[in-house]
XYZ file of C-alpha atoms in Angstrom:
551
model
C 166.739 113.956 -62.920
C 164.359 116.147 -61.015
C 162.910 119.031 -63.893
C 163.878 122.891 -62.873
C 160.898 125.043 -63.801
C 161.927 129.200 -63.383
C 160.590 130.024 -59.865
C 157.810 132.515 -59.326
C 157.119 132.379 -55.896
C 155.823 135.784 -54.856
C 157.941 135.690 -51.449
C 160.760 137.496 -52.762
C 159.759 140.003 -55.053
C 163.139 142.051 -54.715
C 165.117 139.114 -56.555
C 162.932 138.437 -59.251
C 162.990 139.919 -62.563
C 159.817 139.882 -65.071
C 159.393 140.160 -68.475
C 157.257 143.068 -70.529
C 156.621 142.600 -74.011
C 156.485 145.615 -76.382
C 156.846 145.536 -80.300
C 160.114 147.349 -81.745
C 161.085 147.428 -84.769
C 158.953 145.106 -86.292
C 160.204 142.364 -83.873
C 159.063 141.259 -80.299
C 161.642 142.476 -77.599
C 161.168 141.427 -74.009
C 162.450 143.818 -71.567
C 163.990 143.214 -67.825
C 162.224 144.959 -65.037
C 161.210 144.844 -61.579
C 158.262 144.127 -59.805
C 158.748 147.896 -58.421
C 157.874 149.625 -61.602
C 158.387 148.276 -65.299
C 159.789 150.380 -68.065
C 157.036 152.079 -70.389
C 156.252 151.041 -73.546
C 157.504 154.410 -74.683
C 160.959 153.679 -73.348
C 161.857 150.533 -75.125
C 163.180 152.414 -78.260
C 165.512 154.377 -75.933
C 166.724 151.194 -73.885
C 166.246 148.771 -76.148
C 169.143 146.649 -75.581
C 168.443 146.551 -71.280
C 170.513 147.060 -68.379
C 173.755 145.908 -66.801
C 176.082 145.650 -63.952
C 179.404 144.188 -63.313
C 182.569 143.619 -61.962
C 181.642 144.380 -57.910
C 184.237 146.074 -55.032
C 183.514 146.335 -51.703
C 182.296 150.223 -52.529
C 181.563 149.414 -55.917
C 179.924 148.230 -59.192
C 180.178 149.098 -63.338
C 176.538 150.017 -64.527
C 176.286 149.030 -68.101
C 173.156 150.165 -70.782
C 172.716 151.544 -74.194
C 170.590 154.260 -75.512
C 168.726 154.995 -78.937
C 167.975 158.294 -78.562
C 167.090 158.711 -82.571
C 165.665 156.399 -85.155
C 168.839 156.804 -87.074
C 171.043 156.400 -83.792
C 171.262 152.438 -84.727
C 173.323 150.124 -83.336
C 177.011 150.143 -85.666
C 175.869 153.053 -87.489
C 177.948 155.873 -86.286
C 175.022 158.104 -86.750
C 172.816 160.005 -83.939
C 173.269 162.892 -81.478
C 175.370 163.029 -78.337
C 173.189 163.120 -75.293
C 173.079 162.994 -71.448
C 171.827 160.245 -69.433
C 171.107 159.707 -65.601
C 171.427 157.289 -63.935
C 170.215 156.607 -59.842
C 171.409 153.713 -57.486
C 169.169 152.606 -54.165
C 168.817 150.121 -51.738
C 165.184 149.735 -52.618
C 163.152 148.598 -56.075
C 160.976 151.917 -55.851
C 164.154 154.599 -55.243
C 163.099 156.023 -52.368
C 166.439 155.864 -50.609
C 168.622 156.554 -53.396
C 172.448 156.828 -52.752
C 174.078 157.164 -55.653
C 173.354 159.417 -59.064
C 174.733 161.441 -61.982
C 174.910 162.412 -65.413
C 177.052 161.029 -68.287
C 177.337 161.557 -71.760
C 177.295 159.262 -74.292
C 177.542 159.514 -78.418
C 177.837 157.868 -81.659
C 182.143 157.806 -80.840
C 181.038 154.888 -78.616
C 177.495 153.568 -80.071
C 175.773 155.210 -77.533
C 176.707 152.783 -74.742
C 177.206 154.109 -71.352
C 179.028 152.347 -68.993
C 179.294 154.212 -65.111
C 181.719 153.292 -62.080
C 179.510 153.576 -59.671
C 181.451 154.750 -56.098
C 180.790 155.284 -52.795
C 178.731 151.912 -51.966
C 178.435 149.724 -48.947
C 180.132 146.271 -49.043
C 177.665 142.930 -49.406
C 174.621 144.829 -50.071
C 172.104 145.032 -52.849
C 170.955 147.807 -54.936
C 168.898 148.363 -57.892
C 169.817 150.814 -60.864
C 168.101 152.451 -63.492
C 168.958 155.093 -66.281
C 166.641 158.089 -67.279
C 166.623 159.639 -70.999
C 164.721 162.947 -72.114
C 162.595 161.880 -68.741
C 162.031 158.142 -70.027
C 163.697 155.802 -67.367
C 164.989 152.360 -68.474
C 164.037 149.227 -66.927
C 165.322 148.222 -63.627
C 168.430 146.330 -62.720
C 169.087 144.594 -59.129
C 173.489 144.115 -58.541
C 175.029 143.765 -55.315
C 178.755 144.524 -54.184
C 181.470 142.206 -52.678
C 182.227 141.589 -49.110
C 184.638 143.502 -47.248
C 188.067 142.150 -48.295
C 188.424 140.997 -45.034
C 185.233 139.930 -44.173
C 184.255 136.453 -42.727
C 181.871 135.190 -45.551
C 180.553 131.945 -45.435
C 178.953 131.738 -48.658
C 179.590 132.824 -52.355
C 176.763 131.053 -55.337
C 177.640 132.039 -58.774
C 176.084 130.722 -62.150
C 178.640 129.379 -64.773
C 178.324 129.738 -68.402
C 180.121 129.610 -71.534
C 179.524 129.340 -75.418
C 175.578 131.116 -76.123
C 175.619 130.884 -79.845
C 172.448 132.717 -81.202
C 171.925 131.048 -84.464
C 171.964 127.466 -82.472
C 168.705 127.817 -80.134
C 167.730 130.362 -77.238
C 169.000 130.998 -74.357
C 166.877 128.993 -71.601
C 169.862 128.591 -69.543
C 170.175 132.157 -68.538
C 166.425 132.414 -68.460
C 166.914 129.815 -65.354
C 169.266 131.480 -63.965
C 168.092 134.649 -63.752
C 165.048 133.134 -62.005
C 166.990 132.115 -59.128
C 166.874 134.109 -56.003
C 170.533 132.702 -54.087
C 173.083 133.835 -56.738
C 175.620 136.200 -55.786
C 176.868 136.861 -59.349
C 177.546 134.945 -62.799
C 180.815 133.784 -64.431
C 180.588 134.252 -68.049
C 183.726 132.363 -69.311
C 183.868 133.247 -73.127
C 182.020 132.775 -76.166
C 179.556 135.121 -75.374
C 178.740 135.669 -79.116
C 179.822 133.902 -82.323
C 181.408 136.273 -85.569
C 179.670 133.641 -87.807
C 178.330 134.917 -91.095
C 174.179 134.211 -91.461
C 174.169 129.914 -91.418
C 177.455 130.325 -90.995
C 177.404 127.519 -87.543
C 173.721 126.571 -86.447
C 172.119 123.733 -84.566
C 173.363 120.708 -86.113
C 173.830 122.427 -89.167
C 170.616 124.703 -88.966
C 170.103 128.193 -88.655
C 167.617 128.559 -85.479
C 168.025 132.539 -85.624
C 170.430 134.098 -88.362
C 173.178 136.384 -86.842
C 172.672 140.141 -87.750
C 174.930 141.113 -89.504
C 174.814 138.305 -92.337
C 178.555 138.750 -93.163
C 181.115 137.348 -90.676
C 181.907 140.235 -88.446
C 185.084 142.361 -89.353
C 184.669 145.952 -88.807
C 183.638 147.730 -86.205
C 180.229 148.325 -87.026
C 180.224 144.528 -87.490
C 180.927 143.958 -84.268
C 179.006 146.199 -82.155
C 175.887 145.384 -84.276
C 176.201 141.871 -83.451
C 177.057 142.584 -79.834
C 173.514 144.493 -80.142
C 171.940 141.831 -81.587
C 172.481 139.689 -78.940
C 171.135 141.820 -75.970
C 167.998 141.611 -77.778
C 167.475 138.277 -76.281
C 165.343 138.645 -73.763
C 166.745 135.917 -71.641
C 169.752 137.763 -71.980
C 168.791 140.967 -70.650
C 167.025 138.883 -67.316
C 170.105 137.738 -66.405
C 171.859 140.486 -66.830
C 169.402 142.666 -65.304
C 169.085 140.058 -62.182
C 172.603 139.807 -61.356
C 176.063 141.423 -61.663
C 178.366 139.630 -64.284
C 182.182 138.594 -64.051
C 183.184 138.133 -67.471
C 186.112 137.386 -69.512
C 186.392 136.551 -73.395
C 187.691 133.472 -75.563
C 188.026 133.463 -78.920
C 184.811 133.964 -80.790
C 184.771 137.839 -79.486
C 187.048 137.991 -82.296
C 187.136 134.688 -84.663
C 187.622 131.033 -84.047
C 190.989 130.078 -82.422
C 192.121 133.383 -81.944
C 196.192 133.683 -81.230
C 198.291 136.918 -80.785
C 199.154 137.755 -84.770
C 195.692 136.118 -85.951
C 192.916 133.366 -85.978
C 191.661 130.504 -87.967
C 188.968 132.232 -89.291
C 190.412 135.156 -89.963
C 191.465 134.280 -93.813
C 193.436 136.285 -96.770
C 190.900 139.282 -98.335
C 189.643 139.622 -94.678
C 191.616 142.417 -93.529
C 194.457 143.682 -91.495
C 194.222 140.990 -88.350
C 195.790 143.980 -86.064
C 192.625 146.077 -87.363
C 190.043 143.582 -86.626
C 191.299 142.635 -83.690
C 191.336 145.887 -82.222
C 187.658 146.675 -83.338
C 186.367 143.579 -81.513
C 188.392 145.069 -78.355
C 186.349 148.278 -78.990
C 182.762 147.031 -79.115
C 183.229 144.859 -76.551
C 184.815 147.293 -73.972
C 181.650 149.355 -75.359
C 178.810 146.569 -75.110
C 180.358 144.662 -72.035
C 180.387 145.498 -68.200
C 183.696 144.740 -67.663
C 186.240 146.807 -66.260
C 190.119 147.418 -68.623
C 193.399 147.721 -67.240
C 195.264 150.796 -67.264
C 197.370 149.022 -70.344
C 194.367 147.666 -71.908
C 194.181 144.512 -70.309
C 191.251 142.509 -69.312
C 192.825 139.704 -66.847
C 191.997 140.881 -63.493
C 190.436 140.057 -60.063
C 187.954 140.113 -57.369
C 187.733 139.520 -54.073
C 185.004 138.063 -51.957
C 185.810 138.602 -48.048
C 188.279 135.875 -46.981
C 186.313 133.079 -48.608
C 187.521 133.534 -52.182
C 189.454 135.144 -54.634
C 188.372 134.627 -58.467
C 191.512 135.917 -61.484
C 190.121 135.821 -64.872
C 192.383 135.158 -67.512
C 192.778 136.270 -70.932
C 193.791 133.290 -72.830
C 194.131 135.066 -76.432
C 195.101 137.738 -76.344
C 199.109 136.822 -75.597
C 199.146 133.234 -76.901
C 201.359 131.611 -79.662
C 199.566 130.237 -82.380
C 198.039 126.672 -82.159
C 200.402 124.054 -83.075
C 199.798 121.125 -85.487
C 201.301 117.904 -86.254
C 204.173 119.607 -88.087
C 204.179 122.885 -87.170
C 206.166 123.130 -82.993
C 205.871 121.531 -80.194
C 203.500 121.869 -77.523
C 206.169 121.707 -75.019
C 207.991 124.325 -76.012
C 209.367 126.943 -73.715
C 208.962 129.539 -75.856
C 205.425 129.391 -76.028
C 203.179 130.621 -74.208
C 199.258 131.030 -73.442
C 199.536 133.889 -70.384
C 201.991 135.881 -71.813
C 205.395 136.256 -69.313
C 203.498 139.558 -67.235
C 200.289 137.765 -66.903
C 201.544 134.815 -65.771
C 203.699 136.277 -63.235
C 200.618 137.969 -62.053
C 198.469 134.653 -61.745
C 201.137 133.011 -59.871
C 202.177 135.960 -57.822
C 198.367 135.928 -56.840
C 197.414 132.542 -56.388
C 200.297 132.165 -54.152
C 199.770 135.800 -52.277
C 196.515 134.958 -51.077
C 195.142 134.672 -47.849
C 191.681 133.634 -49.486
C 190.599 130.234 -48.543
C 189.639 129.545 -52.381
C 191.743 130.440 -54.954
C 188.996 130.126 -57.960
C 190.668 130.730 -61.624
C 188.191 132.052 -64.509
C 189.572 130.070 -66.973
C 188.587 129.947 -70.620
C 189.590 127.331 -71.684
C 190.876 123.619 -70.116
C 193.717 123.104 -68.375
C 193.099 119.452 -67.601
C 195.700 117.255 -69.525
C 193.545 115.332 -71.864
C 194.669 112.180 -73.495
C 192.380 111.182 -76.665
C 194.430 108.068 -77.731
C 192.032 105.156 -76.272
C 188.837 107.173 -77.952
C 187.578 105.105 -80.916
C 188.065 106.812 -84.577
C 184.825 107.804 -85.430
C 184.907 110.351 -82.558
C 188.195 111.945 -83.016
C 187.110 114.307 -85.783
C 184.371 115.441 -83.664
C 186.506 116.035 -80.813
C 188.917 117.854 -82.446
C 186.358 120.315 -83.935
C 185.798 120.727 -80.218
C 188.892 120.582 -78.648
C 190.651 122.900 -81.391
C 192.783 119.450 -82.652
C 193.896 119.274 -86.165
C 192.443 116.015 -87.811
C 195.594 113.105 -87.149
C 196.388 114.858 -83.984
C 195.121 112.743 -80.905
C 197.291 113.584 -78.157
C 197.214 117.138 -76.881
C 193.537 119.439 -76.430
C 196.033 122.086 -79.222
C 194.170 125.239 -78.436
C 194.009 125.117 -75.226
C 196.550 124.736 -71.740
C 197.547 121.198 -73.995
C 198.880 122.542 -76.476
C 201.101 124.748 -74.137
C 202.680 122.352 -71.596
C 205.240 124.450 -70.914
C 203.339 127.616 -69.239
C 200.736 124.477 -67.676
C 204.186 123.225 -65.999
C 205.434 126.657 -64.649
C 202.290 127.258 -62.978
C 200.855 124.029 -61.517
C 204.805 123.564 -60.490
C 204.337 126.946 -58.592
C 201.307 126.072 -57.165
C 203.313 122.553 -55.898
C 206.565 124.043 -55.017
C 204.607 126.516 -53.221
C 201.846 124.740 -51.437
C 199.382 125.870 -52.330
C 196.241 124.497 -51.580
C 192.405 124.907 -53.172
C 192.865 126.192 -56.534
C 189.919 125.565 -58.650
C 189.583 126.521 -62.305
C 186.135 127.091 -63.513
C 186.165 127.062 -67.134
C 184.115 126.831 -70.607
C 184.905 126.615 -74.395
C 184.590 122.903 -75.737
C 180.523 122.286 -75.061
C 180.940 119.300 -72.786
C 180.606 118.643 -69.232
C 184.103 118.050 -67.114
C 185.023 117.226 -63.285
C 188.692 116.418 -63.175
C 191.467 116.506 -60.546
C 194.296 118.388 -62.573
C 197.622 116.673 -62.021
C 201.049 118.566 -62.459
C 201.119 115.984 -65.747
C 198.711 113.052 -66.745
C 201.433 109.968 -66.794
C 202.911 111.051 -62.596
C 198.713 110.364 -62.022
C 198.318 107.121 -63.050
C 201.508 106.066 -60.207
C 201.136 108.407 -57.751
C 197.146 110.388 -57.614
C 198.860 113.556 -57.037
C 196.800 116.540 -57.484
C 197.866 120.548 -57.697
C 194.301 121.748 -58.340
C 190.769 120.746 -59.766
C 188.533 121.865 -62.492
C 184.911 122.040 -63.271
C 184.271 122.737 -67.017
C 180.496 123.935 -67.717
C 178.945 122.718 -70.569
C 177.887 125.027 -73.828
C 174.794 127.108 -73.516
C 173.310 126.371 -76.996
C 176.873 125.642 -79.034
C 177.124 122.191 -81.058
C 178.278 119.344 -78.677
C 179.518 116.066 -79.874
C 175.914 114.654 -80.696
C 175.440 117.520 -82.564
C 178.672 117.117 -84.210
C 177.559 113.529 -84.820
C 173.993 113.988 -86.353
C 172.964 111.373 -83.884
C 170.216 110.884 -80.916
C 172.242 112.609 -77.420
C 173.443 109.557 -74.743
C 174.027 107.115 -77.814
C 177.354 107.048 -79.440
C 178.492 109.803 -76.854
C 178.340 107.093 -73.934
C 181.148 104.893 -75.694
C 183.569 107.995 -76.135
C 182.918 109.112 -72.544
C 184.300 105.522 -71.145
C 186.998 105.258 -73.204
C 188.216 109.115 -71.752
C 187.928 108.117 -68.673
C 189.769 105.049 -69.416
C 192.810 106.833 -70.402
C 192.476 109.621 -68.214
C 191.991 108.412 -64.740
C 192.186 112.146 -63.383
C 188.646 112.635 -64.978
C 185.687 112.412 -62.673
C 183.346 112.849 -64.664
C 182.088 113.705 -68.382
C 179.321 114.169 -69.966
C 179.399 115.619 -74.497
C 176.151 115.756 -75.252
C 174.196 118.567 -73.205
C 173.105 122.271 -73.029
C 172.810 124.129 -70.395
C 175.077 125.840 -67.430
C 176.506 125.034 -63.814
C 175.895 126.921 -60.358
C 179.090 126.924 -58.276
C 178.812 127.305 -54.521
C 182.145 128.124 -52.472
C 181.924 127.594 -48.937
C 185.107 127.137 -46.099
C 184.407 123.573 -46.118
C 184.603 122.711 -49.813
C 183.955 124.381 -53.451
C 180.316 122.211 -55.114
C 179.742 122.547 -58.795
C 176.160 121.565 -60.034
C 175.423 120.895 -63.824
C 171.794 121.906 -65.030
C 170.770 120.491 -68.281
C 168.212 122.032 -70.999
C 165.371 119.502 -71.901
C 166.188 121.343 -76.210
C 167.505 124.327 -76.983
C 165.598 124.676 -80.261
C 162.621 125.551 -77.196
C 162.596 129.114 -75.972
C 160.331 128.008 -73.202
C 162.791 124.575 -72.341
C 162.567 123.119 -68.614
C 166.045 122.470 -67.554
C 167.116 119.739 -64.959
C 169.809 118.708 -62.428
C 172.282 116.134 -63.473
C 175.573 116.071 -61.458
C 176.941 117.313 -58.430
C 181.075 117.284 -57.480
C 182.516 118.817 -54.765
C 186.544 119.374 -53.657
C 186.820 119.895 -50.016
C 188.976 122.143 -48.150
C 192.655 121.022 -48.659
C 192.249 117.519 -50.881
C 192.271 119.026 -54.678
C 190.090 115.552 -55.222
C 186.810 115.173 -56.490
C 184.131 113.550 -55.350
C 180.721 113.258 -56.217
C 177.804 114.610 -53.667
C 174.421 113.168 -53.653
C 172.491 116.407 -54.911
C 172.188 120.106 -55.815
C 173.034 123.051 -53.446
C 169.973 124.011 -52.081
């Protein structure tokens, strides 16, 4: 595997994104900025939590940052004045030619986050963004917007990421992908942040960094102090700042194996569910760049010229609750994991299309998985990671396994209506996955058929199966991986041991997923390093493996 080291090279100065330390609050807090002028040391109070952007149109982008105008203006306090920001959009890093500005208010009603729908703005171009407080200007952010919807596009390069759990490691993976000057965007697939109390789920057991707040989040303080706690990370705020996001949640935004009516960790003396529920909806529509539907929703999509079209789902918040060995059946019509309007918008769109790749933000796998050849010593550790109940070895319970029924409606639609190169790009069970996704795993094994494929990105710091294990990575993994792919011939290839994230390049001949690995996540200076490339071209839904990274 050929080492990654973050590029430097001074040849493109517009895509890069450098780091300034400056002490706050007795801690060190690196903040995102561009080579055109870096924030002052007298502004990293104000913005101390950096800058945003999100969710591109054509003529569009969100602009996402947070403001501490007051020492007692703290992140989940409810305390501090209202105020009035700026903020400025231009086609260059020094704002001469800006094109964009204006004024919004933001207050203590919604943590002082300020989050702008910026208008007006020419398709497949970049700008850079800033916000200005009481004359102190925040650090710089570069975004870009989508294509024309029916522009020709030959390219789209986006990073993929899922499961960055603070209080395992640091966040090296988006360090190395903010350093990279051919993205068009990143796919954040869920698990941003962890409710965990303080030790609550570490590195193999061990708290690298405790969460803030030490009690499992509840309320909504809770929750938008944790949300705060994590844009602290200065690896974090590069990516961020680098690149605009597309971003949907899973189930740690509220608490582990979230369903409709509650979670598994949400347990009796913790609350109304309905009332913590809907304060981890708040902070995050407060602390995220993401755009909400008119009815609150957050599935939606994006368009990128004729090339692509990307839907992110919401897997949790519609879902029946997880079955177990003797509580339903998987199969059951009358659950579901979409919801009845959301699915009839993912088919209605998938098959509506006259994008050449119909890409699917998908939080968690849709794959059929069978774990019945996988040895016994493994299936407790797969089940923590695959949300099975211990005894249960057949069906992946929280996710599209354990709901057969809605994974049958729609890969039938996408059969019965033809259509071709749907690809699923999905997170959630920290392992490594290339598979061709057949309508049902037993029709595979006589016939090869495949609907769709899926490329599952591995967890940015979250325990993997090693971890799980207590044992030395590319041991007693290698053993579980062949006996998976002995019962599952769809799988091309897995890999449960390692950190890091994917880059996913779309082009009209075929969609190439590339898995980057951390060297340790306990390092917040870790090299990372290629270590598979897959491919589906135009038309096949197969998988095949391709010699080496996109360049």
């Amino acid at each position: 595997m050929t080492p990654i080291e973050p590029t430097t090279t001074p040849s493109a100065p517009n895509r890069r994104v450098f780091l300034k330390s400056s002490a706050i609050a007795g801690g060190a807090l690196l903040i995102p900025a561009t080579l055109a002028g870096t924030a002052s040391a007298a502004a990293v109070p104000q913005f101390a939590h950096g800058v945003a952007s999100g969710d591109p149109l054509p003529d569009g982008v969100l602009l996402w940052t947070r403001v501490t105008p007051t020492p007692e203006s703290t992140p989940g306090s409810g305390a501090g004045p209202t105020v009035e920001v700026r903020w400025e959009v231009a086609t260059d890093a020094g704002f001469a030619s800006v094109v964009s500005s204006g004024a919004v208010t933001t207050g203590p009603d919604r943590d002082h986050t300020i989050k702008v729908a910026a208008a007006g703005l020419a398709p497949a171009t970049a700008y850079y963004f800033r916000f200005t407080l009481d004359g102190v200007r925040s650090g710089t952010g570069r975004t870009r917007t989508a294509p024309a919807v029916n522009a020709d596009v030959s390219k789209l390069r986006l990073g993929l990421v899922s499961c960055s759990n603070w209080q395992a490691g640091y966040f090296s993976a988006y360090r190395h992908l903010a350093a990279r000057s051919d993205l068009d965007g990143v796919l954040h697939v869920g698990d941003y942040l962890y409710e965990y109390q303080a030790g609550g789920y570490g590195a193999r057991g061990v708290t690298i960094r405790p969460h803030v707040p030490a009690n499992e989040m509840l309320t909504l303080s809770d929750y938008r102090r944790r949300h705060a706690q994590y844009k602290t990370d200065p690896d974090l705020q590069a990516l961020h700042a680098a690149q605009p996001w597309f971003i949907t949640w899973d189930d740690h935004e509220y608490a582990n194996d979230t369903w409709s009516g509650g979670a598994e960790n949400h347990q009796p003396g913790e609350g109304d569910w309905s009332a913590r529920k809907a304060a981890a909806r708040q902070a995050y529509f407060e602390w995220m760049p993401v755009r909400q539907g008119a009815g609150g929703e957050i599935y939606r999509r994006f368009r990128w010229g004729r090339l692509a079209e990307l839907s992110l789902l919401d897997l949790r918040s519609y879902r029946s609750k997880q079955t177990t060995p003797s509580s339903g059946d998987p199969g059951d019509p009358n659950r579901t994991i979409t919801g009845d309007p959301q699915m009839a918008w993912l088919k209605s769109g998938l098959s509506g299309t006259d994008a050449k790749w119909k890409l699917v933000g998908n939080s968690v796998m849709i794959t059929p998985i069978s774990l019945g050849t996988v040895e016994s010593k493994f299936l407790e550790s797969l089940g923590s990671l695959l949300g099975l109940p211990i005894g249960s070895v057949a069906a992946n319970a929280d996710a599209w396994d354990g709901y057969t029924a809605d994974r049958q409606e729609l890969l039938g639609h996408l059969r019965d209506n033809r259509v071709k190169n749907t690809v699923f790009l999905t997170g959630d069970i920290h392992s490594s996955w290339g598979a061709e996704v057949p309508i049902d795993r037993s029709s595979y094994w006589w016939n090869g058929n495949s609907v769709a494929t899926e490329f599952v990105t591995t967890s940015v710091t979250s325990d993997n199966i090693d971890d799980l294990l207590k044992v030395a990575p590319r041991t007693l993994s290698v053993a579980a991986e062949a006996a998976l792919h002995v019962g599952n011939l769809h799988v091309r290839y897995v890999e449960l041991d390692s950190h890091g994230y994917s880059v996913v390049d779309v082009n009209p001949q075929r969609v190439q997923t590339d898995w980057y690995y951390v060297a340790d996540r306990l390092s917040p200076t870790s090299t990372a390093s290629h270590a598979k490339s897959l491919a589906t071209a135009d038309g096949t839904q197969k998988v095949k493996t391709v010699s080496g990274p996109v360049a």
